[in-house]
Structures are given as C-alpha cells and as structure tokens.
Short mmCIF file of C-alpha atoms in Angstrom, two decimals:
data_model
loop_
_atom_site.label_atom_id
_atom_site.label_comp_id
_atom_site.label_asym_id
_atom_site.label_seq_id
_atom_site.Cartn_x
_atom_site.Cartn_y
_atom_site.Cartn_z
CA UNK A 1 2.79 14.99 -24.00
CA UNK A 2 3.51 16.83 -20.47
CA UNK A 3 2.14 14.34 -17.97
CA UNK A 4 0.98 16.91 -14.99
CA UNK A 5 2.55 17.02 -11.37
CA UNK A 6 1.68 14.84 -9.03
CA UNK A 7 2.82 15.35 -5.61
CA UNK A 8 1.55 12.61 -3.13
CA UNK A 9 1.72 12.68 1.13
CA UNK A 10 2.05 9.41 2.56
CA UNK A 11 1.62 10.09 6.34
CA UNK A 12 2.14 6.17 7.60
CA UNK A 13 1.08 5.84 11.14
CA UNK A 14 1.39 9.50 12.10
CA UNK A 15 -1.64 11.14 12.83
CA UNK A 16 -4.26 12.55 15.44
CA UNK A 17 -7.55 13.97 15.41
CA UNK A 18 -5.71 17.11 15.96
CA UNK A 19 -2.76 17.01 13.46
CA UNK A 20 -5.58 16.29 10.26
CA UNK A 21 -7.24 19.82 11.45
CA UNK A 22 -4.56 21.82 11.66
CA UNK A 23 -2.37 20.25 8.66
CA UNK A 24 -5.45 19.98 6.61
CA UNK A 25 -6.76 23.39 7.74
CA UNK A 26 -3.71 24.70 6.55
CA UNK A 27 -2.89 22.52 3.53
CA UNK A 28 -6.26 22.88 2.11
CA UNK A 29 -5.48 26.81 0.72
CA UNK A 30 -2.71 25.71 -1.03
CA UNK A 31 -3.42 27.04 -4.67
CA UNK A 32 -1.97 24.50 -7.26
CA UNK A 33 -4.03 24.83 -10.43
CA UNK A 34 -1.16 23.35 -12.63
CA UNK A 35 -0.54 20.03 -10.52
CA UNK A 36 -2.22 17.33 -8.20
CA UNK A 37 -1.92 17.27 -4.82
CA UNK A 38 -2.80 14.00 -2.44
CA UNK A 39 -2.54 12.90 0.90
CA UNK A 40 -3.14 9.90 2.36
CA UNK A 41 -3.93 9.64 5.85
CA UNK A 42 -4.20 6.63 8.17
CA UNK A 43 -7.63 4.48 7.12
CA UNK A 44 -8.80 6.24 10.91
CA UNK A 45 -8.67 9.47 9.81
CA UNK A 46 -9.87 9.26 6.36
CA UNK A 47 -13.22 10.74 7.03
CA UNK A 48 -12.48 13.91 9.34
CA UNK A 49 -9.41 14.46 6.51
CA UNK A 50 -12.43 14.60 3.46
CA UNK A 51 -14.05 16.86 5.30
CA UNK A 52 -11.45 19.38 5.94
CA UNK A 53 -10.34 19.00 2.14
CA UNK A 54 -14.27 19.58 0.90
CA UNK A 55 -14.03 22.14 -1.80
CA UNK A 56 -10.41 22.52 -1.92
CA UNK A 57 -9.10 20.67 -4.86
CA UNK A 58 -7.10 18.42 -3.08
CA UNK A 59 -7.10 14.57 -3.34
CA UNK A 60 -7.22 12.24 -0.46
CA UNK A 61 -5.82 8.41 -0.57
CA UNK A 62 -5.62 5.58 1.28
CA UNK A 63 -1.91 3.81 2.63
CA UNK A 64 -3.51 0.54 1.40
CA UNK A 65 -6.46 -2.04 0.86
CA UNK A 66 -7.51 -5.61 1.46
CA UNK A 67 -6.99 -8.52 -1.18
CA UNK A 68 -10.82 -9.47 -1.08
CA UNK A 69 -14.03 -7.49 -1.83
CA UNK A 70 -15.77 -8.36 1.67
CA UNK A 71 -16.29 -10.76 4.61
CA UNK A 72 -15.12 -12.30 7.79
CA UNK A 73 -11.79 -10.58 7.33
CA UNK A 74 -10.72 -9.04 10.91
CA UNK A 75 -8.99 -5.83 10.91
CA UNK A 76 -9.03 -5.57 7.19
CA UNK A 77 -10.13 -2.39 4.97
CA UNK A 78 -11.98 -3.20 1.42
CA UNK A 79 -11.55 -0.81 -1.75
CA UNK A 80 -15.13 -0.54 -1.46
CA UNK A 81 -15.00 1.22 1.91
CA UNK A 82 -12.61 3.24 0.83
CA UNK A 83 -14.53 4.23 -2.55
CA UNK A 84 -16.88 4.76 0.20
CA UNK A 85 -15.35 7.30 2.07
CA UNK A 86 -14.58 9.42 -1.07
CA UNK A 87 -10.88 7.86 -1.23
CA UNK A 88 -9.42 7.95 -5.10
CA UNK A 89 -6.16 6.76 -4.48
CA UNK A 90 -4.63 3.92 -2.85
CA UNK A 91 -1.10 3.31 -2.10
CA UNK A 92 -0.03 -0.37 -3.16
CA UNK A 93 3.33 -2.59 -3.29
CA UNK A 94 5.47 -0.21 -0.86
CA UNK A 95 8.52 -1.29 0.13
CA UNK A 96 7.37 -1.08 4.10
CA UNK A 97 4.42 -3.70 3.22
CA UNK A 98 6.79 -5.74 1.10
CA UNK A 99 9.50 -6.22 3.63
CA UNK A 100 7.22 -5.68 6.93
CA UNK A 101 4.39 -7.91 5.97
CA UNK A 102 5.77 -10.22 3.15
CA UNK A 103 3.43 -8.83 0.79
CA UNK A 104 4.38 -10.37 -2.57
CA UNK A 105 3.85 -8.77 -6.16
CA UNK A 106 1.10 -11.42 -6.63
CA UNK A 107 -0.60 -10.24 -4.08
CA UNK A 108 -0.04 -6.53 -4.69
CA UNK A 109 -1.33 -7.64 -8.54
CA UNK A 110 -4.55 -9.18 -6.40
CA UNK A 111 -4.86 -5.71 -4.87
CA UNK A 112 -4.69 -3.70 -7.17
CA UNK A 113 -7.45 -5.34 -9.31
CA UNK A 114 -10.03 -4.76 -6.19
CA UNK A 115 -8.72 -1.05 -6.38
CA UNK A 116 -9.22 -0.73 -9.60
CA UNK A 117 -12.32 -2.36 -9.88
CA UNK A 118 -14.09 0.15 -7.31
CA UNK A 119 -13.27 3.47 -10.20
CA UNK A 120 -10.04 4.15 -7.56
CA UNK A 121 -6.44 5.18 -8.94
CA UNK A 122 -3.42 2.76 -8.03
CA UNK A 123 0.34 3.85 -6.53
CA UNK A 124 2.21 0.97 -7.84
CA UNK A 125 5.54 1.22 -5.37
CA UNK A 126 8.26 -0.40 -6.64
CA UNK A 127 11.75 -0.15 -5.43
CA UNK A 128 15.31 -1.67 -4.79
CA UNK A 129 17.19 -2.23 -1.74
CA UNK A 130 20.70 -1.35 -0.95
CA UNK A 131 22.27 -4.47 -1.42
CA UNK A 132 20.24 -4.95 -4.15
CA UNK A 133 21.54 -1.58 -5.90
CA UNK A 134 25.18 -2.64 -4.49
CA UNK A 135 24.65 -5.94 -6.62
CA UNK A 136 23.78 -4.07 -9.72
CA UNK A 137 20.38 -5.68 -8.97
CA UNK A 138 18.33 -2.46 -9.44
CA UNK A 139 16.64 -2.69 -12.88
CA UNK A 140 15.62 -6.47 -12.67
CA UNK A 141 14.54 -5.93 -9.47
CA UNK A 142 12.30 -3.08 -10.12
CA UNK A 143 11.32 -4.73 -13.68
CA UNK A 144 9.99 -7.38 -11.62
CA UNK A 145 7.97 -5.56 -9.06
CA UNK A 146 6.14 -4.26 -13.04
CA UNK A 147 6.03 -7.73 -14.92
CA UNK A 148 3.03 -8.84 -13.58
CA UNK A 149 1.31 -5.33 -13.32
CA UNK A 150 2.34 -5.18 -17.04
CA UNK A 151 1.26 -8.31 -18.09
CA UNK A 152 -2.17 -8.96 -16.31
CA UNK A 153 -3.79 -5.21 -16.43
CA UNK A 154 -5.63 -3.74 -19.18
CA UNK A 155 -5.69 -0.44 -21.24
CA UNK A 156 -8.60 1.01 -19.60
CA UNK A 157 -6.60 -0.14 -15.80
CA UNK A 158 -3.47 1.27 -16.83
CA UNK A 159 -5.51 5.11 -17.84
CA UNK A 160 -5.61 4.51 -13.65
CA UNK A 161 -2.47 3.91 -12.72
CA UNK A 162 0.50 5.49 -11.07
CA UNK A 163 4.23 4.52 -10.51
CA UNK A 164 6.43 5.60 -7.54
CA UNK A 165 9.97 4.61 -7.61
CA UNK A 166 10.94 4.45 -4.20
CA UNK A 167 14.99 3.56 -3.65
CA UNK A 168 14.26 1.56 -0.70
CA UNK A 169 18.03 2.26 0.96
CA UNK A 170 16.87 6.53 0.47
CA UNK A 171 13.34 5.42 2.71
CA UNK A 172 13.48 7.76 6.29
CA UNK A 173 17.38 7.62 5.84
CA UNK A 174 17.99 11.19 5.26
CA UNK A 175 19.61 9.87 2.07
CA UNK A 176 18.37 10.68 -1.45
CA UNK A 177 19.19 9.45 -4.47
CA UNK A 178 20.96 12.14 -7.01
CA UNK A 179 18.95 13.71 -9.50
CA UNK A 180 20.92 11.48 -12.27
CA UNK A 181 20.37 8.00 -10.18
CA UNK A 182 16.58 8.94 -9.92
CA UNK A 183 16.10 9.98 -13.72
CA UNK A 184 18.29 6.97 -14.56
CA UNK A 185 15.82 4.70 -13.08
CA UNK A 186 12.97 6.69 -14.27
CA UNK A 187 14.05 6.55 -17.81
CA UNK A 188 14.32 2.64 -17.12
CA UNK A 189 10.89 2.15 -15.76
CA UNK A 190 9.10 4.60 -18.58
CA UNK A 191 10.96 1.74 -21.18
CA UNK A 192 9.44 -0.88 -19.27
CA UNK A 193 5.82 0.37 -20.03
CA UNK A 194 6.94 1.70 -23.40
CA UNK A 195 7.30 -2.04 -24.38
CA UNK A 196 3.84 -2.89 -23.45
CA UNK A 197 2.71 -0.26 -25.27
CA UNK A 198 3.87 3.82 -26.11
CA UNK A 199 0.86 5.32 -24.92
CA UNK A 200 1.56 3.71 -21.54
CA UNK A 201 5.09 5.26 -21.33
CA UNK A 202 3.82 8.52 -22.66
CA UNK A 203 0.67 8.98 -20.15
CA UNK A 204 1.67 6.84 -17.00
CA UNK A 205 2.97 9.50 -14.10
CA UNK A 206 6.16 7.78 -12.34
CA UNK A 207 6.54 9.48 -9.12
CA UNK A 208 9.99 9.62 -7.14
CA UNK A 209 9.77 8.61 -3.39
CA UNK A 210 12.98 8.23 -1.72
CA UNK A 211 13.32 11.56 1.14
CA UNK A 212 11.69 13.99 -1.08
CA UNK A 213 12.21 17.25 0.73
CA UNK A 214 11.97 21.46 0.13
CA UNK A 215 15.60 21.46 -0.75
CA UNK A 216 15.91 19.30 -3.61
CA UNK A 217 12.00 19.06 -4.66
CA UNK A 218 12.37 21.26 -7.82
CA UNK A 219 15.60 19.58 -9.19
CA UNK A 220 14.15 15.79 -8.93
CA UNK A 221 10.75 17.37 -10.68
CA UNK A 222 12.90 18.97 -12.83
CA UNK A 223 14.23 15.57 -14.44
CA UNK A 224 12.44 14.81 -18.12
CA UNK A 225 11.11 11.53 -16.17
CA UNK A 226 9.92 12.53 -12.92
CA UNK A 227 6.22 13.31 -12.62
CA UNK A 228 6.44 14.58 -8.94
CA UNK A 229 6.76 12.68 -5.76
CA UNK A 230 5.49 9.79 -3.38
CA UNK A 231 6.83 11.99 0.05
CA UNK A 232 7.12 10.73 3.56
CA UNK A 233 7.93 12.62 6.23
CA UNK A 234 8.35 15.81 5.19
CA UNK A 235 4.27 15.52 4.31
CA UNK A 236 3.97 15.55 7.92
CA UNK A 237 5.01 19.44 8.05
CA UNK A 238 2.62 21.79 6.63
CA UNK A 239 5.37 24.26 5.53
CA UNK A 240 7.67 21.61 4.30
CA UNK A 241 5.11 19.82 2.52
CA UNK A 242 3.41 23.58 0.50
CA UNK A 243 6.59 23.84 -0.41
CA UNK A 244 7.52 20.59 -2.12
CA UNK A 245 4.30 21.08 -3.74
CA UNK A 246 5.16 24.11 -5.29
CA UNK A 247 8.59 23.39 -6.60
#
C-alpha cells in the first residue's frame, strides 16, 4: 500500500504570540491535498495556533503529555486537555525528553496509553546516539525504544500510531544522516513491526527526524521507507518549512 506523507513541525520552546500569527498566517495556505501536514507548538500557544489553522487542513500537535489522566499534578498537561484544545497528535519518547528528563520507555509506554485513550494519534520517537551508532549499538537500541510499544498496544492503538526515527547525533547538529543510513534504519524498524504483525509494517508511517531541511527533503522522502519527516528547526521558517512540505 502507499502509506501517505506525513510531514510534522516540532517547534520546541520557540514561539511568541507573534511568530504563531505570522508563521501560521502564512503556513495555513499551503495547498497539500496528497500529504499531512502538522505542527506542534508549545502547550502555550496551542489555542491561538487552532485558530489560525481553522479551515485550513492542517493538523496541530502537542510536544508532549502527562503520565496521569488528572489531579494535583503542578505544571503538568493531561491528554485530555489537549483533546480539549482540538490537539490530534502528541509527540512522545523524543530523544530531548529521554536524555533531558530521564524519561524511560516505560514511562513513554504509560504515556502513550493516556494519548491514546483520549481518540489522539502518537509520535513514537525513537533514536540512537552517537556512541551508540559508533558501538554498532543502533538497531538494539532503537528495537528497544519499540519492544514495549510492540508488545503492550493493541490493533485498534497501533491504526493510531506513528514512528519517527530520530538519529540522536543528526538532532540541531547540522548533520544528517545519508539517505542510505536513514532507509537502512527504516527498513529495520518497518521489520520490527512486521514481526508483530504485516499489517502493522504495511500501514504504520515511520517518519525521519534527524535535520530535515529544503535541500535534502525530497531525497530522504524519496526512500521506499520514509513516510515524511519529524522536522526541527527548519519548521521554524515559513519558507523553509512550505518547502520541505512539498518535496
């Protein structure tokens, strides 16, 4: 089957009140009838950012969630709030949470289920570092970062779930993995979920989110594996960003 383009903006903590109307204004008559295009603001600016997208087709997300439903949890943002506020995607597992904040994959797993359980779609970030890759630790690390995703979620989760690859040492370095690394580890991950089951492998979008830029958008889509991209900051410029969407 052709699995259709995703191309995702994860704008971290960038933002202003400013920056979503003019981006947004901008980004919002992009014309892209034959793919999917998200962004995913800081939880601040999720409501003035689904109000400049009304009407346009494009999806809005959220950078991440809490592990619990609701309560005396300071500071934290439920899935429910951000089912709320008209979110349908939320970024879990990336490598900034995992290294920043210790989040662990049974957490991410505990995460994921709160998404998932509100009707939202799941980013599942997974990733290696550079010593890791140096080690030749790439594929059990990133089959790892899956087990438990793989092993605890059901059919009707996994109809709701996205994968971005994100080559950790290729985050905000400038560097970029080559078309063949990327597809390499593409092909790798699409096994993983073709062992839990072929439908999986054949529907599941696996996104690749390591410097995704104008210049070498169209040959990473371009790879039988890659189902778009997970893009930093290049989603932060609006002429950048139309055009990685396009390629």
């Amino acid at each position: 089957m052709v699995r259709r383009l995703l191309v995702a903006g994860n704008w971290k903590m960038n933002a202003s009140r400013a920056m979503v109307s003019e981006l947004l204004g901008q980004l919002a008559t992009l014309s892209a009838t034959d793919r999917d295009v998200l962004v995913c603001p800081p939880f601040p600016y999720l409501v003035p950012a689904a109000a400049e997208l009304a009407g346009s087709g494009i999806l809005m997300g959220a950078q991440n969630c809490a592990a619990e439903a609701f309560g005396a949890f300071t500071g934290e943002v439920s899935a429910a709030m951000l089912a709320d506020v008209n979110c349908q995607y939320v970024i879990l597992g990336h490598s900034e949470r995992r290294s920043l904040y210790g989040e662990t994959d049974e957490l991410v797993l505990t995460k994921m289920r709160q998404v998932l359980d509100q009707g939202l779609k799941v980013i599942l970030c997974v990733g290696e570092s550079l010593q890791e890759r140096q080690a030749g630790q790439e594929e059990s690390v990133v089959g790892g970062q899956l087990a438990l995703a793989l092993a605890k979620l059901g059919d009707d989760d996994w109809k709701q779930m996205v994968v971005a690859y994100e080559p950790v040492w290729a985050i905000g370095t400038g560097e970029t993995a080559t078309p063949a690394q990327a597809q390499a580890m593409h092909a790798f991950i699409r096994a993983q979920l073709a062992a839990r089951a072929e439908w999986i492998a054949a529907e599941t979008r696996v996104l690749y989110g390591g410097s995704v830029k104008a210049d070498n958008a169209a040959e990473l889509f371009s790879q039988p594996d890659i189902d778009g991209g997970l893009v930093g900051g290049a989603s932060l410029d609006v002429g950048q960003f139309t055009a990685i969407c396009m390629a």
